[in-house]
Structures are given as C-alpha cells and as structure tokens.
Coordinates of C-alpha atoms in Angstrom, one line a residue:
X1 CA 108.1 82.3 99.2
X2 CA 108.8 83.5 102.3
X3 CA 107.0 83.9 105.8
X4 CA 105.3 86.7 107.3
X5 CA 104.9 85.7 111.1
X6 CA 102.3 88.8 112.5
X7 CA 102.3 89.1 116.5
X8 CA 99.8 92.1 118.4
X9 CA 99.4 93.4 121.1
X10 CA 96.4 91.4 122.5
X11 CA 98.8 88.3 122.2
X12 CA 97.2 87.2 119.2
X13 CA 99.8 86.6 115.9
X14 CA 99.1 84.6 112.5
X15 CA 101.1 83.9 109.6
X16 CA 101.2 84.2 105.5
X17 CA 103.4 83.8 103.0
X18 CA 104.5 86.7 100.8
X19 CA 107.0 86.3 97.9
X20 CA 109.8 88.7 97.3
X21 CA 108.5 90.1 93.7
X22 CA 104.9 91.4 96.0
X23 CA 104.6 93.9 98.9
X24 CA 103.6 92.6 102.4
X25 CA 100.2 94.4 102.0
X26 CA 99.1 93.2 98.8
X27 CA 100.3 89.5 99.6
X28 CA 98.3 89.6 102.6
X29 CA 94.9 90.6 100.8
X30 CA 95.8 88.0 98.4
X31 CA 95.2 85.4 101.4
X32 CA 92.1 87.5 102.7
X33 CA 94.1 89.6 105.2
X34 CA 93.2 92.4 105.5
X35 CA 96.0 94.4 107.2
X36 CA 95.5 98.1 107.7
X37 CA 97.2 100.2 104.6
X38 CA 95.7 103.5 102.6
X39 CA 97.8 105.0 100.3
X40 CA 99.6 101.9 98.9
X41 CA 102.8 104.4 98.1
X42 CA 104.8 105.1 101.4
X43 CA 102.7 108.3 102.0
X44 CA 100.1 107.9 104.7
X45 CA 101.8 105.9 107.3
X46 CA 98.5 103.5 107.8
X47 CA 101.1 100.5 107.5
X48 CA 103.9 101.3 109.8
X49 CA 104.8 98.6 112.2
X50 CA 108.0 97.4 113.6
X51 CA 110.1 94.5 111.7
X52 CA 111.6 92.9 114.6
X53 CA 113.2 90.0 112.6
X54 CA 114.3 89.4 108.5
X55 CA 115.2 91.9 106.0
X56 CA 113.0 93.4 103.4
X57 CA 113.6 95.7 100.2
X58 CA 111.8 98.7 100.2
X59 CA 113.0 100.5 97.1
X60 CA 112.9 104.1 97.3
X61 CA 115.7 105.7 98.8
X62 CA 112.9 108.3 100.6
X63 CA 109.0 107.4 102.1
X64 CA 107.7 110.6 103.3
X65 CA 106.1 108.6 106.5
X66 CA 108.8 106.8 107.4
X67 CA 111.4 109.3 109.8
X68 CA 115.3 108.9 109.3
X69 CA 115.1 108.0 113.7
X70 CA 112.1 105.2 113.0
X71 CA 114.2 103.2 110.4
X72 CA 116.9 103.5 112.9
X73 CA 114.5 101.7 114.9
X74 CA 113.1 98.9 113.1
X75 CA 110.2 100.5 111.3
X76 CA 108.8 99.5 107.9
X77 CA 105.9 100.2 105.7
X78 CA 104.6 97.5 104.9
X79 CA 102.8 98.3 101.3
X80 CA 106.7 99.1 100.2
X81 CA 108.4 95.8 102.1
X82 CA 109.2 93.3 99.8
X83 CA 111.0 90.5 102.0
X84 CA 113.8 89.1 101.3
X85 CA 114.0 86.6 103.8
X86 CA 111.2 85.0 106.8
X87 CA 109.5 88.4 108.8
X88 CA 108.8 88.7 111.7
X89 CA 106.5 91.8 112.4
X90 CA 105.3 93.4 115.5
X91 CA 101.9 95.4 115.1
X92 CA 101.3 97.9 117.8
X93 CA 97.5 97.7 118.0
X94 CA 95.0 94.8 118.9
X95 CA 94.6 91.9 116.3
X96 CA 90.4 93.5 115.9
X97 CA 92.2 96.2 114.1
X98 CA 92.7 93.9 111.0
X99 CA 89.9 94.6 109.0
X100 CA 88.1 95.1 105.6
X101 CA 87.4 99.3 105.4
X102 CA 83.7 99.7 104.3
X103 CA 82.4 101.6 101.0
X104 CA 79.4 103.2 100.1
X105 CA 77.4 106.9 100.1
X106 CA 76.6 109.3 102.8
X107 CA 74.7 112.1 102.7
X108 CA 75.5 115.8 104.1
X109 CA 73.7 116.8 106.8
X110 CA 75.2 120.2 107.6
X111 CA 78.2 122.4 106.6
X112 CA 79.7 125.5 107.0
X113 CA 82.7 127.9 108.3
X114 CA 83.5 126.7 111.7
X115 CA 86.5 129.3 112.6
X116 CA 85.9 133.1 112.5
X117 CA 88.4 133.5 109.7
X118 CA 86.2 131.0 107.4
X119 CA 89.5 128.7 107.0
X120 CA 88.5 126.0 108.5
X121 CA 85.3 124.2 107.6
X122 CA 82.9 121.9 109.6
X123 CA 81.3 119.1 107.2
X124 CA 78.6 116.2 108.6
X125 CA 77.7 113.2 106.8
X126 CA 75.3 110.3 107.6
X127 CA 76.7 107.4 106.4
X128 CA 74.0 105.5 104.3
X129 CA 75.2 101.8 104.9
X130 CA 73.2 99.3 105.8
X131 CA 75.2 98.4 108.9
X132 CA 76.6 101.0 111.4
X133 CA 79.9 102.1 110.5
X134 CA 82.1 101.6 112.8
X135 CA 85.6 103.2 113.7
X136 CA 87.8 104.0 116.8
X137 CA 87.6 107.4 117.6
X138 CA 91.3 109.1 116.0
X139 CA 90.7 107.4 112.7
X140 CA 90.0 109.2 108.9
X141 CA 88.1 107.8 106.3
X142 CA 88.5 109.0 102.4
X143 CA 86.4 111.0 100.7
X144 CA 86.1 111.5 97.1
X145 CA 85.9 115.3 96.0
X146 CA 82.7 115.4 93.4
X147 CA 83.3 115.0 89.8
X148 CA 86.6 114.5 90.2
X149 CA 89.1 110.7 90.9
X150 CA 90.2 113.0 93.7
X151 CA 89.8 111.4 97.4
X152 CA 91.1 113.2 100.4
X153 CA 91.3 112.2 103.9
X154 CA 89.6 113.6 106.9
X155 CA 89.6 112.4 110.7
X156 CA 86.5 112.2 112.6
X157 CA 86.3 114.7 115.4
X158 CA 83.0 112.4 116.8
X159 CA 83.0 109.0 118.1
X160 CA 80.6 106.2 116.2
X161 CA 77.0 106.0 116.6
X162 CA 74.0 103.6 115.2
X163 CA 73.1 106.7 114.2
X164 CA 76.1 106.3 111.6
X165 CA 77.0 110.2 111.7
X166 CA 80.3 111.3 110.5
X167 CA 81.6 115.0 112.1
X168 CA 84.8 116.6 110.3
X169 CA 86.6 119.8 110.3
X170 CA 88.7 120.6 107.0
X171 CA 91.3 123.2 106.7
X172 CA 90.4 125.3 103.3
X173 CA 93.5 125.1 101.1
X174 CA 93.8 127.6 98.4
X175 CA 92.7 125.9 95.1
X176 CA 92.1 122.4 97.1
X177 CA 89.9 119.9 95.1
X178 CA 87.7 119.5 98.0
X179 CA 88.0 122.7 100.0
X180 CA 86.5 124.3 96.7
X181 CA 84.2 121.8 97.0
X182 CA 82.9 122.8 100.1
X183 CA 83.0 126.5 100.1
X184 CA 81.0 127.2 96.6
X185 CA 78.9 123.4 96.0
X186 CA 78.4 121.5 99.0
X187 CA 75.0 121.9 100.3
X188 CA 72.5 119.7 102.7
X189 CA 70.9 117.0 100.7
X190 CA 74.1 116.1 98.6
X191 CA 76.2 112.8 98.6
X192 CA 79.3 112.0 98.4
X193 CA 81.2 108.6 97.8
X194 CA 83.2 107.3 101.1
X195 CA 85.5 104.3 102.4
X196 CA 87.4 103.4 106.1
X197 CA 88.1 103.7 108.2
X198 CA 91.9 103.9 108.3
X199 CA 94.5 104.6 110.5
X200 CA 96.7 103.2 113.5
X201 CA 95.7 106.6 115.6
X202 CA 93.5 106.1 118.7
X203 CA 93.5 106.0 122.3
X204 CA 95.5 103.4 124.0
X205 CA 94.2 102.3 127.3
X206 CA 96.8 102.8 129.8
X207 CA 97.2 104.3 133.8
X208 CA 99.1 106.5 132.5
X209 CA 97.0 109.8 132.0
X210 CA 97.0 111.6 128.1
X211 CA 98.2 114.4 127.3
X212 CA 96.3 115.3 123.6
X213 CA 98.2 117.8 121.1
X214 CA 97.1 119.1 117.9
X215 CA 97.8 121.9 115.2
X216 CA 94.9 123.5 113.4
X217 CA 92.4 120.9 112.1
X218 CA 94.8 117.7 113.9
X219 CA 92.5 118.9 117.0
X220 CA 89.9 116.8 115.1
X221 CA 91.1 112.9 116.1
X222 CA 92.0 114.5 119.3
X223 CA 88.8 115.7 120.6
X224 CA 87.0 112.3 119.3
X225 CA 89.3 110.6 121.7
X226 CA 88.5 112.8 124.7
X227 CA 85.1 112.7 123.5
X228 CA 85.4 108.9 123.9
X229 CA 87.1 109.5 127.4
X230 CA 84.1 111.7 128.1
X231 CA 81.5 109.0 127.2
X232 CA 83.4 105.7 129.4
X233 CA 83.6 109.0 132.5
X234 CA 87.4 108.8 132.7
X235 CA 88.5 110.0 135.9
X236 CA 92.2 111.0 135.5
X237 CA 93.6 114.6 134.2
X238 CA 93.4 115.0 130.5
X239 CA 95.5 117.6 129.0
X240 CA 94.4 119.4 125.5
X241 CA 96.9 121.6 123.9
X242 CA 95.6 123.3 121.1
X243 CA 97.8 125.3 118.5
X244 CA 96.4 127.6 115.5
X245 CA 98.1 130.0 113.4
X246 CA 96.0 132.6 113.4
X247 CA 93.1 133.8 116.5
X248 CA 90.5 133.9 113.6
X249 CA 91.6 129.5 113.4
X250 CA 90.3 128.8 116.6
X251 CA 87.5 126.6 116.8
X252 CA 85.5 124.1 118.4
X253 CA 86.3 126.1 121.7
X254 CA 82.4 125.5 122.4
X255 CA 83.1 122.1 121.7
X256 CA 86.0 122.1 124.1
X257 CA 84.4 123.6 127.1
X258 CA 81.5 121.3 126.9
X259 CA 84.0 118.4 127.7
X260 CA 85.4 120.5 130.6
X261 CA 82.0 120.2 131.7
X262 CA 81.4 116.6 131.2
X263 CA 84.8 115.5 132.7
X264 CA 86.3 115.6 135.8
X265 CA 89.8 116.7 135.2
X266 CA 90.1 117.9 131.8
X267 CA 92.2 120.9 131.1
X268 CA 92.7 122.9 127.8
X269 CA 95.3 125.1 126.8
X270 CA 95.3 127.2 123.4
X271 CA 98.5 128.9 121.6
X272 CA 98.8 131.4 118.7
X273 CA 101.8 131.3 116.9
X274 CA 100.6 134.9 115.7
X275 CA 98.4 136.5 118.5
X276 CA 97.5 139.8 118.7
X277 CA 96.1 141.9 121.5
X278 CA 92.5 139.9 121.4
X279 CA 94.0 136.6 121.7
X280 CA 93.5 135.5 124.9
X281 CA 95.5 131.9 125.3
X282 CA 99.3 131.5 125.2
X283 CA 101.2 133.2 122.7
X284 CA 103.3 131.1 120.2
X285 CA 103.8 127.6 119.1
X286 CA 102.1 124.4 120.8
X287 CA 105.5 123.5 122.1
X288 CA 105.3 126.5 124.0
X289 CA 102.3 126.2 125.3
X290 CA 103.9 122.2 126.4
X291 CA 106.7 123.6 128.1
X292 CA 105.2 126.3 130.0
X293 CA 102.7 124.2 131.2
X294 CA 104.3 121.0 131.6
X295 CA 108.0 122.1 131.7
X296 CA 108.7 121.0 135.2
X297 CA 107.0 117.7 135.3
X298 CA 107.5 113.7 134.8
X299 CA 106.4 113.5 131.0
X300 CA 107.4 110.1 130.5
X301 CA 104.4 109.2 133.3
X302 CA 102.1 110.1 130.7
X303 CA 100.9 108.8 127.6
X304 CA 101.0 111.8 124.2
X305 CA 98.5 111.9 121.2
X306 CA 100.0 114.3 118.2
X307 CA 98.2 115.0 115.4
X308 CA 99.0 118.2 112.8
X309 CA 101.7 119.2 110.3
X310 CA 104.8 117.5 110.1
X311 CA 106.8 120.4 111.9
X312 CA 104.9 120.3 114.6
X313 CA 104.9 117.0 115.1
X314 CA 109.0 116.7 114.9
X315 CA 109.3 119.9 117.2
X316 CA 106.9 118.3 120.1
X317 CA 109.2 114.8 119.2
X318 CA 112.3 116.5 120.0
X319 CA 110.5 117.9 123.2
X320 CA 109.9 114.4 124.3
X321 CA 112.4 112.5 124.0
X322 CA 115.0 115.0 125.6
X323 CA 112.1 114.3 128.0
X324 CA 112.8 110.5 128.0
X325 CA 109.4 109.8 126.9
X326 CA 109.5 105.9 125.8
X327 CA 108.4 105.8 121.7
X328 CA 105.8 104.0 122.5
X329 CA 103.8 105.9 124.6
X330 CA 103.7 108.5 121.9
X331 CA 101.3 108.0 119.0
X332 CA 101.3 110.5 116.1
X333 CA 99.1 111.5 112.9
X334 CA 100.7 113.8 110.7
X335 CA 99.1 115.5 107.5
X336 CA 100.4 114.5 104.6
X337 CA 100.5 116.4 101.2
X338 CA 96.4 117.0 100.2
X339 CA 96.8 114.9 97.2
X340 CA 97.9 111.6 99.1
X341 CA 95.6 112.0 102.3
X342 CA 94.8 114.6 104.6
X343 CA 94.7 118.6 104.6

C-alpha cells in the first residue's frame, strides 16, 4: 500500500492509503473521503489536482481533460492515478470542498427558449431535499434525462438559496437526450432525478480584480459568480466577456444589465463570431473581444474565469500566457462531449 499525503489551500492536508491495483478516487471513498470526482473516466476534469511528489500509472495514452502543457506541469486525474509509489498531492481549493454530492428529486418550476433563435434553453428546478442544497456558485450538478440511464451536466447560472432553487441554461443539441427532453416533454410540475454538486470551478477570493469569459451557455457559472460578487457588494472592476455564435444566441442580456446595476464597476462586452448588420457588440471571437478591450493592459494583475468549448478555452490560454498570466490565476470549465458531462 502506498500513501496518499493531501495538502490545500486553507493549510489543511490529511492522508490515506491507496494500493497500486485501485485509483486515488475510489481508494479514498473506500476510507470515507470523499474527494471531488464525476465522471470516473478521465473526462470531466472534477479530479485534476497537481502531483507534486511520487509517480502514478494512469493507463490511457489520452484523457480528454488532461492538456499535453498540464502533464508537463504536474497534473493528474486522480480517478485514473494508480500510484506507484508514496503521493504527494496538492489540491487547489479549500479542504470544505471535500464533500459527499447530495441526491434526490426536484421539481421544474419554469422552462422555456431563453435566446431569440430558441437554441438555448432556460430550465428551473426546486430542489426537493430536506436540507438546502448547497453549492459554490461556478459548479454543475447532473441531471438524468427522463426515461432514459442518460445524465448530463449543467452549471448553475444562480447562487444557493434556502429556497433550494436551481437556474440553468442548456444549449439545444440536435438529437440531444435531454435537449429533446426539454423542447417537446418538459413542463412545470414535472420531476426529474438530480445529484452534486461537482466541480473545482468558482470564484477565488483574491485583490486581484476578475475578468469572467464564457462561450455560449459557459456564461452560465460565470454570471453565478458575479451574481455572488453582486450579493457580498464587491467594489472592484469586473469584466464580462461574452461570446455567441450567432446574434439570435444571445441571452441573459437582461440578466447582465441588472448586475451593471447592482455593481459598482461591472462592465460587459459581447462578440459574434457571425454578426450581421443588427448585431450591436464586437464582431468576432471572444478573444477578440479580450484583445481589443484589454490588449494594452497588465493581464497578469488580474485573476480569469473561462468557461465554454474546448477551442475557446485553448485560444483565450494561448492569449494569456503570451500575456505571462501565472496558471494559477486562471481557472477553466470546458464542455465536454454531451454524453460524459456538459452541452
């Protein structure tokens, strides 16, 4: 057997053992630690930390959430590591994070079309659990398509409440298990089956002020952490920048100006990658939008929040580390193929 010596952020660390022939993940719940992991097969990311001592075996030659330039840099998944020798592993949240995800029904309480172009969907459930159901805003929780063994996963756009009301905004995939779901079944009134939270993606509190980035329905985990910014009366700029595919995409923009509102120094920016003469916000990618706002400042003084498709995320990646952004000031969600997690 070997050792699996855990250290975080708030200072706290603990140790397990964890034999070579078991993952890190599943040794851990075997000891009734509950470390955070989803997809149990290299997919989702949930289990990323950094191995800063010991070698482990993780098998496959590819994990789609583990980048060529993060293996480079110490990165493992932990439901694939199989040690081979003692671990040391660094977790880059607070030691609170390590928790049991709950289970159990909630109930929808509206849905509908929330873009002009009917692709993207807004969904909100009441969690009926008999505690409140609690999550940081930037997290997803899974939810299992009806009738189906399907379960797809969806970040919360809203922060927690005792009122135990989930907001989400789904991206309707052609032929998607749940997107049919919700454009010819879901109604008010109907339950589905749910578990979380999940997820290593939420807001980090630093002086250093955010900048928030997200493609299509990644705005999601991004506005619940401004929303959460709104609600603690954060004083410092917040940047938004918001990229869609289409001008029909756009949504929440009601959502968006209500935080301008609310907060001091909070500034959105929205890109097109194919506007037309309507569109009124930047034309092209996100990382256009980033550059031509941005271009001629200090990025590494600020602290980044991606969330969208992978090629998004690695453009906006390059951008910032030719911008000597430090890794660790830049957190990332990426969506994964619909099957495994998010769409």
């Amino acid at each position: 057997m070997h050792k699996v010596h855990c250290t975080f952020l708030d200072g706290k660390e603990f140790e397990f053992e964890c034999g070579p022939e078991e993952n890190v993940i599943s040794a851990a719940r075997r000891q009734n630690i509950i470390l955070p992991a989803y997809c149990m097969e290299g997919i989702c990311g949930t289990c990323k930390v950094r191995l800063a001592e010991g070698e482990v075996d993780m098998g496959r030659a590819e994990l789609g959430a583990l980048s060529p330039t993060e293996e480079e840099e110490g990165y493992v998944l932990l439901c694939q590591a199989h040690p081979q020798t003692d671990l040391e592993v660094q977790f880059e949240i607070d030691s609170d994070r390590v928790t049991a995800p709950q289970e159990g029904k909630a109930r929808i309480v509206e849905v509908g079309p929330a873009s002009p172009s009917g692709e993207v969907y807004r969904i909100v459930l009441k969690a009926e659990f008999s505690d409140i159901f609690f999550w940081n805003p930037g997290q997803y929780v899974a939810i299992n398509a009806p009738g189906t063994s399907e379960w797809r996963m969806f970040s919360m756009a809203n922060t927690a409440s005792m009122e135990n009301v989930l907001e989400f905004y789904v991206r309707i995939l052609p032929q998607g298990v749940f997107s049919n779901f919700l454009k010819g079944q879901a109604k008010v009134g109907d339950t589905l089956d749910i578990k979380g939270p999940y997820g290593l993606f939420f807001y980090n509190i630093t002086d250093r002020p955010p900048v928030f980035i997200g493609g299509g329905t990644g705005l999601a985990p991004n506005l619940a952490m401004i929303r959460q910014l709104s609600n603690q009366f954060y004083p410092k700029r917040i940047r938004l920048f918001f990229g869609v595919t289409n001008p029909g995409d756009l949504h929440c923009k009601k959502e968006i100006e209500s935080l301008q509102e609310a907060l001091p120094d909070f500034v959105p920016y929205y890109a097109c990658a194919n506007a037309d003469e309507s569109w009124e916000g930047d034309k092209g990618f996100v990382t256009d939008s980033l550059l031509k706002h941005m271009g001629g400042e200090d990025f590494a003084g600020h602290e980044f929040y991606l969330c969208g498709p992978p090629p998004m995320i690695e453009a906006v990646e390059k951008i910032l580390r030719e911008k000597s952004v430090e890794r660790s000031h830049i957190h990332r969600e990426e969506f994964v193929p619909s099957g495994a997690t998010k769409s």
